[in-house]
Structures are given as C-alpha cells and as structure tokens.
Coordinates of C-alpha atoms and ligand atoms in Angstrom, one line a residue:
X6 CA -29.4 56.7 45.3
X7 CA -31.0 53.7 43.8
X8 CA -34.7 53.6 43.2
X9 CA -35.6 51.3 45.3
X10 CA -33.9 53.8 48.5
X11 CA -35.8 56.5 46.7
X12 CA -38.4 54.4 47.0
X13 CA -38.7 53.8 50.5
X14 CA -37.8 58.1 51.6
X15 CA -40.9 58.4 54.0
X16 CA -39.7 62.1 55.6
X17 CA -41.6 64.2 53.5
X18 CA -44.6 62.0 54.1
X19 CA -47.5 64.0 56.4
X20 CA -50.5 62.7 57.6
X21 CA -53.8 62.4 59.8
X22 CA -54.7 60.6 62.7
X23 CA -58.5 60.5 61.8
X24 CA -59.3 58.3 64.9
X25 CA -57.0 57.9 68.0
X26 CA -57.9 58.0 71.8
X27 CA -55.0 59.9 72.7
X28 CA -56.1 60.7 76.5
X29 CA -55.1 56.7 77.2
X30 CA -51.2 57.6 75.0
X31 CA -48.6 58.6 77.1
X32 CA -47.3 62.2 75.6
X33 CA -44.0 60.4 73.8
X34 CA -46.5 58.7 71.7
X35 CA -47.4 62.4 70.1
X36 CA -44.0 63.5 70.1
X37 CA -43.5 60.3 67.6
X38 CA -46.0 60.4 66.0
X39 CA -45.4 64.5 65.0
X40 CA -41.8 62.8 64.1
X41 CA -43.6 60.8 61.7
X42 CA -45.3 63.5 59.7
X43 CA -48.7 63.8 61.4
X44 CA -50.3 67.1 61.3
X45 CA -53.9 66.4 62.9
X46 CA -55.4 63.7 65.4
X47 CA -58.9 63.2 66.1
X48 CA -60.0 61.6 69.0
X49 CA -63.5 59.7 69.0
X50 CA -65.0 59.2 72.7
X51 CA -64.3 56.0 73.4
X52 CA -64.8 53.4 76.6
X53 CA -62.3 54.1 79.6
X54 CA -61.6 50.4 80.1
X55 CA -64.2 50.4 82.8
X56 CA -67.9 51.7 82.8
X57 CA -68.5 55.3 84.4
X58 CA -70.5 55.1 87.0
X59 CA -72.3 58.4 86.4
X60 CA -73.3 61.1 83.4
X61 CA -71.0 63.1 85.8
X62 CA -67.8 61.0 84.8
X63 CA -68.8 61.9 80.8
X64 CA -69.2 65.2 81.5
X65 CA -65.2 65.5 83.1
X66 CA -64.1 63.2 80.0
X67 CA -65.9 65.6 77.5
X68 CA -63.7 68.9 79.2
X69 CA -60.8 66.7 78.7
X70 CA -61.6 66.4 75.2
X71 CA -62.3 69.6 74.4
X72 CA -60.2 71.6 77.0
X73 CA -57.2 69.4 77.8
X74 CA -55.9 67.2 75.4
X75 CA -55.4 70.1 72.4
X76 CA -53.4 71.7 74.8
X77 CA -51.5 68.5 75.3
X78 CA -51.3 67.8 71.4
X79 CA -50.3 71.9 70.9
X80 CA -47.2 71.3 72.5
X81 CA -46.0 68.6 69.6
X82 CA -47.1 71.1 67.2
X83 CA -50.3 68.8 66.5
X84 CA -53.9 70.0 65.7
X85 CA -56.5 68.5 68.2
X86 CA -60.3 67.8 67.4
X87 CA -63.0 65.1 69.2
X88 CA -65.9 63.4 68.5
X89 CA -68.5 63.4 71.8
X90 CA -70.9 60.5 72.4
X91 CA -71.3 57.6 74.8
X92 CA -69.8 54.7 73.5
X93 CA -71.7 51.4 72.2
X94 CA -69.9 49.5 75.0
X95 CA -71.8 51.6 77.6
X96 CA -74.8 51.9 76.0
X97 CA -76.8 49.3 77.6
X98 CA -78.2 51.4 80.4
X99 CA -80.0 53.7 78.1
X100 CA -81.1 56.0 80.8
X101 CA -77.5 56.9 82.0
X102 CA -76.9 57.4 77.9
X103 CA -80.0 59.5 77.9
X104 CA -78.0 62.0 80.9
X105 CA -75.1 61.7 79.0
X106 CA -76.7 62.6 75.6
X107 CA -78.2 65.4 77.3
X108 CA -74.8 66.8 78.3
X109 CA -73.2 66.9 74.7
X110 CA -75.4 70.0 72.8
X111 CA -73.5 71.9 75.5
X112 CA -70.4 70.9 73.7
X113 CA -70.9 71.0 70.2
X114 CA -69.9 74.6 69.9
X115 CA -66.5 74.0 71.3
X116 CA -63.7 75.1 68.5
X117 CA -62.6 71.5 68.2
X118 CA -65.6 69.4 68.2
X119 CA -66.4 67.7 64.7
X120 CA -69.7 66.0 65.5
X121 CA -70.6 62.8 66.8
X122 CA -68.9 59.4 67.5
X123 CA -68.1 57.2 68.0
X124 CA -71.4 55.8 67.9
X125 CA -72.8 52.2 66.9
X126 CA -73.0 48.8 68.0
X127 CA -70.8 46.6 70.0
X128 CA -73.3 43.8 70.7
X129 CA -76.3 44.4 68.3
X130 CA -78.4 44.5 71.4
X131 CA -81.9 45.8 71.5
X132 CA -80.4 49.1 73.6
X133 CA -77.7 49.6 71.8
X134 CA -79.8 50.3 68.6
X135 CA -82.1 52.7 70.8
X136 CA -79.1 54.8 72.3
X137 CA -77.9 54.4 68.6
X138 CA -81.1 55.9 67.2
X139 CA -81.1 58.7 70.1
X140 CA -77.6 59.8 68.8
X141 CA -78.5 59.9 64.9
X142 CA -81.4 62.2 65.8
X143 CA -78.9 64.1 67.8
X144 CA -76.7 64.0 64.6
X145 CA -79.5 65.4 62.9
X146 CA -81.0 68.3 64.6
X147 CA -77.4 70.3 64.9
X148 CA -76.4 68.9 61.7
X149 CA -73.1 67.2 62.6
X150 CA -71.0 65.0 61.3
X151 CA -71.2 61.7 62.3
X152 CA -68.5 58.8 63.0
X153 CA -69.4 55.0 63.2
X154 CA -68.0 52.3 65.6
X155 CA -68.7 49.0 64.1
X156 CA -68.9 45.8 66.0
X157 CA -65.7 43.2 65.7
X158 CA -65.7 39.6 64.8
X159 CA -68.5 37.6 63.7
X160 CA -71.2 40.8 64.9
X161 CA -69.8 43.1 62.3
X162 CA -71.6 41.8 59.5
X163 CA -74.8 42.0 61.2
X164 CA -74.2 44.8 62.9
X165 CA -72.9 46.8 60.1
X166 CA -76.4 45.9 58.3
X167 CA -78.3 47.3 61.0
X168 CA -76.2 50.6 61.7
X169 CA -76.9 51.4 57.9
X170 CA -80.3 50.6 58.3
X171 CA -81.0 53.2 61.1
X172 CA -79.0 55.8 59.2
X173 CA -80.3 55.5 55.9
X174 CA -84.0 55.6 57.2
X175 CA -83.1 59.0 58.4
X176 CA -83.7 61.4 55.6
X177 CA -81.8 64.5 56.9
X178 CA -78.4 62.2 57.6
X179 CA -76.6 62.5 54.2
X180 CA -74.6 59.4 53.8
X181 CA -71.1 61.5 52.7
X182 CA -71.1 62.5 56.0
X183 CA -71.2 59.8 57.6
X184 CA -67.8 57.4 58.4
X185 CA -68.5 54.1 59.0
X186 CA -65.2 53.1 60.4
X187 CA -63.3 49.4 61.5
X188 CA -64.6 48.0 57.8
X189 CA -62.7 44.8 56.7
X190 CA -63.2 42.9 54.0
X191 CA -66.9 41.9 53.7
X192 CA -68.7 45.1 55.1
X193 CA -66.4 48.0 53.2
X194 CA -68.7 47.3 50.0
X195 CA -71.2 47.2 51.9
X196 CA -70.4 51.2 53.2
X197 CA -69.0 52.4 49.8
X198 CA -71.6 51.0 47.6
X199 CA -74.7 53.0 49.9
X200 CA -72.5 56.2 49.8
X201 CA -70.9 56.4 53.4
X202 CA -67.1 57.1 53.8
X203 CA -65.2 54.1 55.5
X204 CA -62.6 53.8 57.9
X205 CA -60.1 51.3 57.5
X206 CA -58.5 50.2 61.4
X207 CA -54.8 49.0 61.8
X208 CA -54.4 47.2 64.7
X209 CA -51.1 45.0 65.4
X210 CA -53.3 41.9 66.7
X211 CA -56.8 42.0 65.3
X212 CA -58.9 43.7 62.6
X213 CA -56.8 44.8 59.6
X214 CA -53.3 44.7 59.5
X215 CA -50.8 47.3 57.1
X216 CA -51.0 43.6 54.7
X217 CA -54.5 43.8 54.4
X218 CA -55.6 47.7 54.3
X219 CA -53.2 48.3 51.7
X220 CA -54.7 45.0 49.6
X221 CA -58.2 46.5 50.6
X222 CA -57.2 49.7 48.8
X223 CA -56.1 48.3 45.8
X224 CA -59.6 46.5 45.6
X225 CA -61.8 48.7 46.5
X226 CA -60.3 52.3 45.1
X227 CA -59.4 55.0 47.3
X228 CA -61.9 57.1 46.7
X229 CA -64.1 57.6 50.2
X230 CA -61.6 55.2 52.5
X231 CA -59.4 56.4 55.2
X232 CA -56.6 54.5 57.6
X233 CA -56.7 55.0 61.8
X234 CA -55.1 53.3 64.1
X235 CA -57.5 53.8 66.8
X236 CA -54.8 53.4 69.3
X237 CA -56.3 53.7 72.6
X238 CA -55.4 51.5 76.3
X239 CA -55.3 48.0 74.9
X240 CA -52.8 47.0 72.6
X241 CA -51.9 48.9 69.4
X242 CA -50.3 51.3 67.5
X243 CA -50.2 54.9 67.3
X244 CA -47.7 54.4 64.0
X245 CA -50.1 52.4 62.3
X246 CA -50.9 54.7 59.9
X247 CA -47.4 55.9 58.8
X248 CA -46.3 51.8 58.7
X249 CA -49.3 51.1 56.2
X250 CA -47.8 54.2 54.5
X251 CA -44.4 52.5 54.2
X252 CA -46.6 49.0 53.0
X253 CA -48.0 51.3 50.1
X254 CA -44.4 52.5 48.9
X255 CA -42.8 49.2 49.3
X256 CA -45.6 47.8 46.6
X257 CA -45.0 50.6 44.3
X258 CA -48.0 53.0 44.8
X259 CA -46.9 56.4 43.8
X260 CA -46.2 59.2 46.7
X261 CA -49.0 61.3 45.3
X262 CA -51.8 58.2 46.1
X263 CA -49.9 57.8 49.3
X264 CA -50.9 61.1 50.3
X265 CA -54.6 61.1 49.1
X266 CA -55.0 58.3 51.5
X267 CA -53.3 59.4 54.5
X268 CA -53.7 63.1 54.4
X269 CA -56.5 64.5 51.5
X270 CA -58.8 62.3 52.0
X271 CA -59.4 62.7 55.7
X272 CA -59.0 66.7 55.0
X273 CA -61.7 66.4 52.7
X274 CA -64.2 63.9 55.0
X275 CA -63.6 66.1 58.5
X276 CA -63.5 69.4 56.2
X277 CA -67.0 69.2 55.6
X278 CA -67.0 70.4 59.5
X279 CA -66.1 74.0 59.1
X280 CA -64.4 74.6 62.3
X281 CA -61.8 71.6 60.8
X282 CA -60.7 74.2 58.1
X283 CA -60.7 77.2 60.2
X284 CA -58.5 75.9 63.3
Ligands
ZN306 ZN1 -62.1 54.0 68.7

C-alpha cells in the first residue's frame, strides 16, 4: 500500500456525536453513522421547527429524550445521552420557559441526562438573557453540566459576549464545564482564552465547514475544542464529523490527534458527568 492509501484508512477511526438532534434523523442515519465509527451521540433539546404550544409539549419531548430515543440508538449499538432545556428560539415567552424549567429537576436524575443545554441566545433579546439566567441558576443548584447555543451571523459576536458575561458572574459555574458550542473564527478565542470548552459546528451550508474546523484546529490547538454536526430537521449532516476526520488525514495530522479530537476530548468534557462514564 502506498502511504498516501495508508493515509486515507478511516475504519479503525471511532468517534462521538457530542451534539445531534437525532429525534428529527430517520433511524438509517444511526445505522450510518455506527458504520462510521461512532460510539456515543448526545442530543441537546433543540426547537421542533415550530413553537410548542404548551410546557405540556416539553414535557412529552423530554420522555422522548430520556425514554425513547436510547432505545432507538441501542439498536445500532450506540450510547444515548440528552441535554434538557427550552431552547433560545422559544424563549421569548419567559413564563411558558418558566413551566418548562419547572418540569426539568424531575429529569435530571434520568441515567442519560448530562446537564443542561442547549441554552443561550438566538436574538440577544432582553428575555432571552432572563430565561438564560433562570437556566444558569438551574445549572447551578444541581450542579450540572452546561451546554451553550450561540447565536449565528452577525449576533454571534455580541451574543457570545453576553452569554460569557452571565456565566462568568456566576461564581459556582466553573468555566471547564461549561461548552460554548457553534464558535467560528472570531468568538473561539474568545471561549478558550476565559476557560470554557468550545464546540466547533459542521454544517454543509453555513457555520463552519470540514475546510475551516480543521484550519480552526491547527490555529487555535486542540486542547478544549470538540466537532458536532448538530444535525437536526433542516439541512445538514449527520457525517460531519467523520468527513472533518477524513479533512484532518488528508492534511497529514497524525491518527493519534485525529482521535483526541473526535473521540477523547468529548470523553473527557461529558466525563466530568459521572453517569457518562458509568453507562
Ligand atoms: Zn443544536
């Protein structure tokens, strides 16, 4: 075999889906994507595509989280786990988020539940920041981990700013367990430098494509940085992950950094949740 064919060998590679909404993938997608060497997929609550029209409609979502979809990721041989919130994009009634808040303590005991996410901004609006704020004290008092949603196109920046701002004025949130995720490239130093992990987002159309992750990486280090595809309803990529894989190979990085990226560090992040290491 020549190098470069030795090069490019991707079945040994494994890795984890740190942030996929899996209950809007049809069940092929986690047949491929246990083809393609994933072990885990987490699955953030997210925005169906349409507002709920009650906290009763969270509650159902939440069982499916927790109850359903491992069952549906078991039968590919996948490990399931789920974030629990209500999503930025739904925040703006902040007394339905306050029912739905409510609901989650209920959860958080569930074998698969890692903490709470994904939580954050979508319009920097005045209610957004105060359902933000009620979930980072909900973060706080049962001591979970905590997974950040951060707002696209030209709100990111600003948005970004104020997300770290409510999280760092909170003593008892420890920034290493905290993921900031959907960084590009003018917030990630932003996230590393105040001690947060970051999440890097693949999408086919927007945010960062394989091109730019993997160019991300080789700027910033690969120290507290993980790669999603956050597939979910709209367009994208349940492979994402595994392709920016492939981009890493094809530019010489060595198997061993491959798999820091794609599989250790998201092990290591999610691990600080004990029921990660014990499931
Ligand atoms: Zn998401």
């Amino acid at each position: 075999m020549n190098p470069d064919a030795r090069h490019l060998h991707t079945h040994s590679m494994r890795y984890i889906e740190p942030h996929a909404h899996m209950v809007s993938r049809v069940t092929d997608d986690y047949e491929r994507m246990a083809l393609a060497g994933c072990e885990v997929v987490c699955e953030p609550a997210f925005w169906a595509g349409f507002d709920r029209s009650s906290a009763a409609g969270f509650y159902d979502y939440f069982c499916q989280l927790t109850e359903h979809e491992p069952k549906r990721a078991a039968r590919f041989g996948l490990k399931h786990f789920s974030w629990l919130c209500i999503n930025p994009k739904e925040a703006e009634d902040v007394k339905l988020a306050a029912e739905v808040i409510a609901l989650i303590p209920e959860f958080l005991d569930r074998p698969n539940v890692l903490g709470i996410g994904e939580i954050g901004l979508n319009k920097n609006s005045r209610n957004e920041l105060k359902v933000l704020e009620m979930h980072v004290e909900l973060a706080a008092q049962h001591n979970q981990l905590v997974l950040v949603h951060t707002p696209h196109l030209e709100d990111k920046l600003k948005g970004t700013r104020l997300i770290l701002e409510v999280l760092k004025s909170d003593k008892r949130i420890h920034p290493e367990r905290v993921i900031i995720d959907h960084v590009e490239e003018h917030t990630v130093g932003l996230v590393l430098d105040a001690g947060f992990w970051a999440g890097m987002t693949l999408y086919p159309e927007t945010k960062c494509s394989p091109a730019r992750a993997v160019d991300i990486l080789e700027t910033h280090g690969q120290k507290q940085i993980w790669l999603n595809s956050a597939c979910d309803w709209g367009v994208s990529d349940p492979l994402a992950v595994p392709k920016t894989a492939l981009e890493m190979k094809k530019r010489g990085h060595q198997a061993a950094a491959i798999d820091k990226v794609i599989y250790q560090n998201p092990q290591r992040f999610l691990g600080q949740c004990p029921k990660f290491k014990n499931r």
